[in-house]
Each structure stands twice: as C-alpha cells, then as structure tokens.
Amino acid sequence: MTVNLFVILCSLVLWVDNGVHSLQKPVRKFPEGFKFGAATAAYQVEGAWNEDGKGPSIWDDLTHTHPSPISDGSTGDVAADTYHLWKSDVELMKQLGLDFYRFSISWSRILPTGFADQINQKGIDYYDNLITELLKNKIEPMVTLYHWDLPSSLQKLGGLANPLIVEWFEQYARVVFDKFGDKVKYWITINEPKQICYEGYGSTAKAPQLNMTGIAEYICAKNVLLSHAKVYHLYDENYRYKQNGQIGISVSCTWYEPASDTIEDHQAAEDARQFDWGQYIHPIFSKTGDFPLSLKNNVRLRSKEQGFLRSRLPVLSSEEIVYIRGSSDFLGINSYTTKLTYRDASLEGMYPVPSYMDDMSAVMVKDASWPQAQSSWLQSVPWGFYKILTQVRYLYDNPAVWITENGWSTSGGLIDNDRVKYYRTYLSALLDAVEEGSNIKGYTAWSLFDNFEWMSGYADKFGIFEVDFKDPKRKRTPRKSAHVYKEIIRSRSLDMNYEVDDKTVLAPTQVVEKDYVEGY
Ligand code: NOJ
C-alpha cells in the first residue's frame, strides 16, 4: 500500500470533533455491560403538589410566594404530571430502550409531616406502582432519596442547617428502604450537595433562599455529608445483606479551566474545583478523608482576616472523618459544562463578604467561542467533561462512576440538532476516558422530559421528549435527540454518522391514543 493510500484510508476512519483530544472512529462501541438511562426529579415533573395527602415542600413554598421569584412566574403544581401519567411514561421509556430510569422520591409525598409518624399510603402506592411497572418492563429503577424538595416542616426547624437533619434523613430513608428496598437496587442519597448548600443556604439561587453567605453553606455541607454517611451505613448494616443493592451520592462537577497559563490562574482553577466538588467528593472518596486542604486553608485564612474566632468551615472530627470516608459504593457525577477561571487578588466589590465565592477568590467567565445553550450557565465543552473524568480517576483511585446527569437545554422545538451534537460529543469524551481506564458504569441523560427548571421555570427545556405544557394532557413527543439516543442504546455504540430524517421527527407516525404518547 502506498503511503498516500494509507493516509486516505486512515482519514476515512478518523473523526476529529470539538476539541476532544483523540482521533476517533465514526462508530465506537460502549463496553460490555454499560448501562443507559434517563433522569427526572420529583418536584420537576410530578405535579399533584397537594394531592392524595402530600405535604408541602420548600419548592411549593417558594413557587407560591408573591411576587414569584421564578423567572416565568410558574410553579411545579402540575409540571409534566408524571404523578398521573406514570404508566404511559414507562411505556415510552420502554420504546426508548432505557436500561434504567433515575427518578427521585418526594419526601413529603410519603411523609407529609417530614417524620415517620404519618406514612401516606397513597404516596407509597404511587412509587410502588411506578417501580413495579418499570421492573415489569425490564427497566431498572435508580432512586434518589433527596432531590431538593425538603418537607416545609423540616425547613421551619432549620432544614439542612440543623444537625438533627442527619436523624430525620435516616428515619425517612428507613421508611423508603422498608417499602421499596426489595425492588430497588440503585440508590442515590442526595443530589448535588453544592447546589443545595451554596445555592440554597449561601445565596438566593435555590430554595430555601437563606442567603446566609459564607456561613450557612458550610454548616449545610457538613450536615449533608453526615446525612449521606448515616444513610449509607444504615443501608450497609441493615439492608444490604437482604436487599443486595448499591448506594452512592450524586455530585455536580463543572470543569474549571485556567483562563491563562499563569500559576495564579492554575491555582484559582484548582481552588474552584476543590470548592465546587472536592468539598463533597474528597471527604467520601479520598484516602485521607476530610475536607480538601485548600478549602480548609482558604476559609480559615479569610475567616481570621474577617475577625472570626474560628473558621467558618465547621471542623469534621476524626470520628466523623472515618465515618464519612468510604461511605459510597459509587460516585454519581452530574456534569454539564466548563468555565474559564482566573485569580483576581482584589475581588473589589465582586462578591459579598464573607461568602463562599469570596473565600474561593476565583472569577469565572465564559468563552464566547463555546456553543451556548438556552440556560445561561451552560456551554458545550466535551473536553472539560473528559478532564473531570480523568481527574476523578487520578485523585480518587478510579472509583466506580455513574454519570447520573448530563444534558443540554434549548428554547424548544423537535429538531434539536445542537442537543444531538452535545450528547454525541460528550459520550465520545466519556468513551475516551473509559478507553484510558475510567471505571464508568453507566450514563444518564438529563432529562427524559421537559420539566420545571427551578428558578428558570419552563423556559429552559432539557427534555429529549418535548412536553406540551399548554395541553392539559401534557402530551409528550420525542425530539430528534430521543431518536438518536434510542439508536445509541439499541446498538450499544456511538455512530457519529447515524442520521434521523427531520420528517420522521416532525411527523410521528403511530399515536398511542389512550396514553397520550406519540410513538416513534
Ligand atoms: C442538575 C439538577 O440535578 C437538575 O435538577 C437540573 O434540572 C439540571 N441540573 C439542569 O440544570
């Protein structure tokens, strides 16, 4: 073979895309046993906010505040109405070919007071029916215990700033394991602790909008870690032997890339990573346990400068360090995007003092050349995803990882080519990491449905299925991305050249009338 012919043949099988580092084949196989899923969360999709004995949660309270803090004034009162449409939804998941479905349980739907004194049988029945139907269709349930909708009663008592949350969470988990543990084999204790603590307690970006900057987010962080560990040990000691499942935590990981090659910017990016996800992953997955050193040092120094007698970051005692370390069978990673990070020594007026952002003393900016989603915080940077997976492999001794969320928002429409490209390039980056040894067990698309995107209401659409929120029946229609994802699952491979005709997407053929689902 001449050199030229060899080069031409090689170029036919190479695929270079969007900064992902390796030269890739157009069709790449996923490893044997790799699982594909899709996710939702209770408040974002269920609706039925006050039906059948459900108690209120902090998101019911926030969205019912006047004037509304939600950008389009909406609520999750009805949302995608999965409380009523669960059966046809499972049919749709089956058509998609999902191996598993990740959803969360609404604490106040099964325990309206937040405590186990009253168990709401209708709430139990709802989840039991859903789980049974999933299993009947060979779809594994992956259940999150806490995805941000704390019972209002517990918030009145201080919520995650009260150390007793550890006991309350354990009591709730006991009820859940007793009722569903024989059928559920994958548990996630808590979804995205940073968003709960920093956004909910250290700012106003999420319920309960406590905004006790620089104080409450760290108290919350310690309580979240202990709550997680408590429920891990509960499962490990009392349920695992008879229920045989696995239990982990889902942490949101953004990649922070130094904005320049200076040592300061490299340091700022590393600090950002340690504050953002090291804060939660290091105590559980590192060999030494405890909060990361850079987090401890930064908060201690700033606290001292500010006249505090002790660091605003609570200490983890040596018993607590041991109790938390190793308390996860797998690491759930929710990952979406990358930010450029630089150090600005003055930070003059940029952040409140004291605050988490001020303690980190890093500034994040966007790179205008990266593709932008509907959500202002979300840009497509697949190589950042690769870097996260690689760093997790190195820093934490290659733990078992499930990608428990990854996805893209648009303003709507069925032909979502940018979402298709996002999924393909991120999955390709994932395969790069897998081929280099990362122990990744499965991947979860966020989201199965358009849903209530927290402070953005229904404006940011993450669904691979469109939901018509004007339709009382909340009709679901598969987007192009659903067709592509279906093929990825069917073939267990990523084919960059697989085409779906727009006409097929726009004219779904078979209508499953009784279920209000358009088949595909
Ligand atoms: C992470 C959260 O877990 C989920 O609730 C949210 O909708 C997505 N990210 C997109 O912002």
PDB file of N, CA and C in Angstrom, residues 66 77 104 145-146 170 194 206 209 236 247 253 276 289 298 327 329 344 390 401 409 434:
ATOM      1  N   HIS A  66     -45.453  35.441  46.579  1.00  0.00           N
ATOM      2  CA  HIS A  66     -45.818  36.578  45.718  1.00  0.00           C
ATOM      3  C   HIS A  66     -44.982  37.785  46.099  1.00  0.00           C
ATOM      4  N   ASP A  77     -46.780  22.879  40.270  1.00  0.00           N
ATOM      5  CA  ASP A  77     -48.067  22.336  40.745  1.00  0.00           C
ATOM      6  C   ASP A  77     -48.549  21.179  39.866  1.00  0.00           C
ATOM      7  N   SER A 104     -36.633  10.710  41.529  1.00  0.00           N
ATOM      8  CA  SER A 104     -36.486  10.915  42.972  1.00  0.00           C
ATOM      9  C   SER A 104     -37.823  10.750  43.673  1.00  0.00           C
ATOM     10  N   LEU A 145     -33.015   9.730  46.936  1.00  0.00           N
ATOM     11  CA  LEU A 145     -33.827   9.998  48.131  1.00  0.00           C
ATOM     12  C   LEU A 145     -34.106  11.490  48.296  1.00  0.00           C
ATOM     13  N   TYR A 146     -33.108  12.306  47.974  1.00  0.00           N
ATOM     14  CA  TYR A 146     -33.316  13.742  48.185  1.00  0.00           C
ATOM     15  C   TYR A 146     -32.852  14.567  46.987  1.00  0.00           C
ATOM     16  N   GLU A 170     -32.309   9.896  58.162  1.00  0.00           N
ATOM     17  CA  GLU A 170     -32.192   8.457  58.405  1.00  0.00           C
ATOM     18  C   GLU A 170     -33.581   7.824  58.581  1.00  0.00           C
ATOM     19  N   LYS A 194     -23.642  20.698  46.503  1.00  0.00           N
ATOM     20  CA  LYS A 194     -23.221  22.104  46.372  1.00  0.00           C
ATOM     21  C   LYS A 194     -24.406  23.004  46.031  1.00  0.00           C
ATOM     22  N   LYS A 206     -31.564  29.146  44.985  1.00  0.00           N
ATOM     23  CA  LYS A 206     -32.460  27.983  45.106  1.00  0.00           C
ATOM     24  C   LYS A 206     -33.206  28.104  46.436  1.00  0.00           C
ATOM     25  N   GLN A 209     -33.541  29.790  49.852  1.00  0.00           N
ATOM     26  CA  GLN A 209     -33.041  31.172  49.699  1.00  0.00           C
ATOM     27  C   GLN A 209     -32.599  31.779  51.020  1.00  0.00           C
ATOM     28  N   ASP A 236     -25.956  -0.170  54.554  1.00  0.00           N
ATOM     29  CA  ASP A 236     -24.862  -1.152  54.576  1.00  0.00           C
ATOM     30  C   ASP A 236     -25.050  -2.188  55.694  1.00  0.00           C
ATOM     31  N   ILE A 247     -25.409   1.857  46.906  1.00  0.00           N
ATOM     32  CA  ILE A 247     -25.843   3.190  47.317  1.00  0.00           C
ATOM     33  C   ILE A 247     -24.696   4.199  47.167  1.00  0.00           C
ATOM     34  N   CYS A 253     -20.322  18.252  38.927  1.00  0.00           N
ATOM     35  CA  CYS A 253     -18.925  18.575  38.627  1.00  0.00           C
ATOM     36  C   CYS A 253     -18.845  19.445  37.379  1.00  0.00           C
ATOM     37  N   ASP A 276     -15.928  23.482  44.574  1.00  0.00           N
ATOM     38  CA  ASP A 276     -17.154  23.088  43.882  1.00  0.00           C
ATOM     39  C   ASP A 276     -17.490  21.619  44.113  1.00  0.00           C
ATOM     40  N   GLY A 289      -9.720  11.264  53.544  1.00  0.00           N
ATOM     41  CA  GLY A 289     -10.990  11.791  54.022  1.00  0.00           C
ATOM     42  C   GLY A 289     -10.866  13.263  54.371  1.00  0.00           C
ATOM     43  N   ASN A 298      -8.216  28.120  52.769  1.00  0.00           N
ATOM     44  CA  ASN A 298      -8.808  29.381  52.268  1.00  0.00           C
ATOM     45  C   ASN A 298      -9.839  29.928  53.246  1.00  0.00           C
ATOM     46  N   SER A 327     -17.961   6.023  52.395  1.00  0.00           N
ATOM     47  CA  SER A 327     -19.399   5.758  52.532  1.00  0.00           C
ATOM     48  C   SER A 327     -20.132   5.871  51.188  1.00  0.00           C
ATOM     49  N   ASP A 329     -20.838   3.319  47.448  1.00  0.00           N
ATOM     50  CA  ASP A 329     -20.452   2.215  46.564  1.00  0.00           C
ATOM     51  C   ASP A 329     -20.037   2.741  45.197  1.00  0.00           C
ATOM     52  N   ASP A 344      -8.258  37.019  40.786  1.00  0.00           N
ATOM     53  CA  ASP A 344      -8.236  38.475  40.861  1.00  0.00           C
ATOM     54  C   ASP A 344      -8.005  38.778  42.331  1.00  0.00           C
ATOM     55  N   THR A 390     -11.103  12.208  33.999  1.00  0.00           N
ATOM     56  CA  THR A 390      -9.702  11.833  34.165  1.00  0.00           C
ATOM     57  C   THR A 390      -9.214  12.234  35.555  1.00  0.00           C
ATOM     58  N   VAL A 401     -17.980   4.884  38.739  1.00  0.00           N
ATOM     59  CA  VAL A 401     -18.682   6.141  38.465  1.00  0.00           C
ATOM     60  C   VAL A 401     -19.938   5.865  37.641  1.00  0.00           C
ATOM     61  N   SER A 409     -29.940  22.296  27.228  1.00  0.00           N
ATOM     62  CA  SER A 409     -31.240  22.981  27.178  1.00  0.00           C
ATOM     63  C   SER A 409     -31.390  23.784  25.889  1.00  0.00           C
ATOM     64  N   VAL A 434     -13.071   6.176  29.273  1.00  0.00           N
ATOM     65  CA  VAL A 434     -13.230   4.731  29.503  1.00  0.00           C
ATOM     66  C   VAL A 434     -12.053   3.970  28.887  1.00  0.00           C
TER      67      VAL A 434
END
